[in-house]
């Protein structure tokens, strides 16, 4: 869930892989793509949208990329996927099948549930679902 820079809009990604934008506080869904394209987002954690088409590899399925986060400066995007990989992209990345700037294979090789930048955008944290051992 992400708010626009002026807190007038909210964007969410649904379980059916649709990006939806709502007006705040009315809750009315915004469907005019021209208006959506002009919104400046305070944060970006969605794996959906024209701004992040490039994060999807040629053979990726919808559920393969689990999480994303744009740096506070708005110039980098980090993603986590089903293969335990954390990838760094330039943001936005609207071209299909973009090469990653940097890729790390995590030692746990489990599904990433969240990746996010620390406040300074100097470090990235990776959060995993709890493991029942």
C-alpha positions as a printed NumPy array, in Angstrom:
array([[  0.   ,   0.   ,   0.   ],
       [  1.397,   3.39 ,  -1.021],
       [  0.23 ,   6.961,  -0.539],
       [  0.742,   9.757,  -3.018],
       [  3.125,  12.55 ,  -2.032],
       [  0.171,  14.813,  -1.201],
       [ -1.761,  11.976,   0.574],
       [ -4.7  ,  12.396,  -1.809],
       [ -4.405,   8.905,  -3.311],
       [ -3.662,   5.373,  -2.207],
       [ -2.461,   2.509,  -4.418],
       [ -2.746,  -1.204,  -3.645],
       [ -1.925,  -4.43 ,  -5.444],
       [ -4.648,  -7.046,  -5.246],
       [ -4.369, -10.817,  -4.938],
       [ -5.608, -11.037,  -8.521],
       [ -2.56 ,  -9.013,  -9.683],
       [ -4.331,  -5.754, -10.364],
       [ -3.086,  -2.325,  -9.338],
       [ -5.869,  -0.183,  -7.932],
       [ -5.783,   3.5  ,  -7.017],
       [ -8.258,   5.148,  -4.646],
       [ -9.013,   8.739,  -3.684],
       [ -8.439,   9.611,  -0.025],
       [-10.553,  10.047,   2.087],
       [-13.592,   9.193,  -0.093],
       [-12.333,   5.711,  -1.019],
       [-13.58 ,   6.154,  -4.583],
       [-11.597,   4.048,  -7.063],
       [ -9.728,   6.082,  -9.659],
       [ -9.884,   4.541, -13.132],
       [ -8.713,   7.419, -15.342],
       [ -5.216,   6.301, -16.407],
       [ -4.223,   9.826, -17.434],
       [ -4.851,  11.042, -13.864],
       [ -3.063,   8.02 , -12.363],
       [ -0.02 ,   8.659, -14.568],
       [  0.311,  12.212, -13.158],
       [  0.347,  11.126,  -9.494],
       [  3.64 ,  11.447,  -7.632],
       [  3.962,   8.644,  -5.095],
       [  5.588,   9.156,  -1.681],
       [  6.472,   5.461,  -1.631],
       [  6.365,   2.595,  -4.099],
       [  6.047,  -1.005,  -2.909],
       [  3.993,  -2.411,  -5.756],
       [  5.234,  -5.035,  -8.197],
       [  2.531,  -3.896, -10.616],
       [  2.271,  -0.883, -12.893],
       [  3.86 ,   0.622, -15.975],
       [  6.686,   2.002, -13.852],
       [  7.919,  -1.512, -12.945],
       [  7.29 ,  -3.625, -16.046],
       [ 11.035,  -4.194, -16.374],
       [ 11.31 ,  -6.178, -13.127],
       [  9.647,  -9.169, -14.728],
       [ 11.989, -11.588, -16.485],
       [ 11.032, -13.128, -19.794],
       [  9.899, -16.392, -18.172],
       [  8.464, -15.042, -14.908],
       [  5.034, -15.991, -13.682],
       [  2.811, -13.498, -11.887],
       [  3.631, -14.848,  -8.443],
       [  7.431, -14.967,  -8.933],
       [  8.197, -11.372,  -7.86 ],
       [  6.833, -10.944,  -4.347],
       [  7.896,  -7.515,  -3.199],
       [  9.421,  -4.235,  -4.278],
       [ 10.535,  -0.976,  -2.718],
       [ 11.751,   2.279,  -4.258],
       [ 14.604,   4.103,  -2.532],
       [ 13.819,   7.345,  -0.726],
       [ 15.605,   9.258,  -3.479],
       [ 13.296,   7.622,  -6.045],
       [ 16.075,   6.432,  -8.35 ],
       [ 16.456,   2.751,  -7.422],
       [ 14.078,  -0.154,  -6.97 ],
       [ 14.845,  -3.333,  -5.059],
       [ 12.787,  -6.516,  -5.522],
       [ 12.533,  -9.896,  -3.835],
       [ 11.352, -13.084,  -5.524],
       [ 10.416, -16.747,  -5.089],
       [ 13.979, -17.831,  -5.808],
       [ 15.53 , -16.016,  -2.834],
       [ 16.999, -13.309,  -5.045],
       [ 17.201,  -9.615,  -4.235],
       [ 17.587,  -7.506,  -7.369],
       [ 18.362,  -3.826,  -7.838],
       [ 16.937,  -1.845, -10.77 ],
       [ 16.909,   1.768, -11.898],
       [ 13.513,   3.365, -11.221],
       [ 11.343,   3.718, -13.124],
       [ 11.962,   0.701, -15.327],
       [  9.161,   0.803, -17.92 ],
       [ 10.948,  -1.283, -20.578],
       [ 10.296,  -5.037, -20.605],
       [ 13.008,  -7.502, -19.565],
       [ 15.458,  -4.95 , -18.138],
       [ 18.804,  -6.265, -16.885],
       [ 19.311,  -5.832, -13.172],
       [ 21.926,  -3.397, -11.899],
       [ 22.846,  -5.811,  -9.142],
       [ 21.611,  -9.183,  -7.915],
       [ 22.183, -11.057,  -4.655],
       [ 21.201, -14.66 ,  -4.073],
       [ 20.329, -14.975,  -0.411],
       [ 21.668, -17.863,   1.614],
       [ 18.247, -18.931,   2.822],
       [ 16.859, -19.497,  -0.683],
       [ 13.294, -19.058,   0.503],
       [ 10.537, -16.761,  -0.65 ],
       [ 11.129, -13.081,   0.192],
       [  8.061, -11.549,   1.799],
       [  9.406,  -7.999,   1.94 ],
       [ 12.399,  -5.922,   0.952],
       [ 12.79 ,  -2.321,   2.01 ],
       [ 15.303,   0.469,   2.199],
       [ 16.545,   1.795,   5.521],
       [ 15.906,   5.491,   6.059],
       [ 19.15 ,   6.629,   4.424],
       [ 18.599,   4.312,   1.407],
       [ 22.126,   3.075,   1.987],
       [ 21.054,  -0.394,   3.135],
       [ 18.371,  -2.836,   2.076],
       [ 16.61 ,  -5.14 ,   4.529],
       [ 15.101,  -8.438,   3.539],
       [ 12.286,  -9.922,   5.624],
       [ 11.264, -13.56 ,   5.391],
       [  8.089, -15.268,   6.502],
       [  8.434, -17.187,   9.745],
       [  9.762, -20.691,   9.279],
       [  8.287, -23.569,  11.23 ],
       [ 11.32 , -25.696,  12.007]])
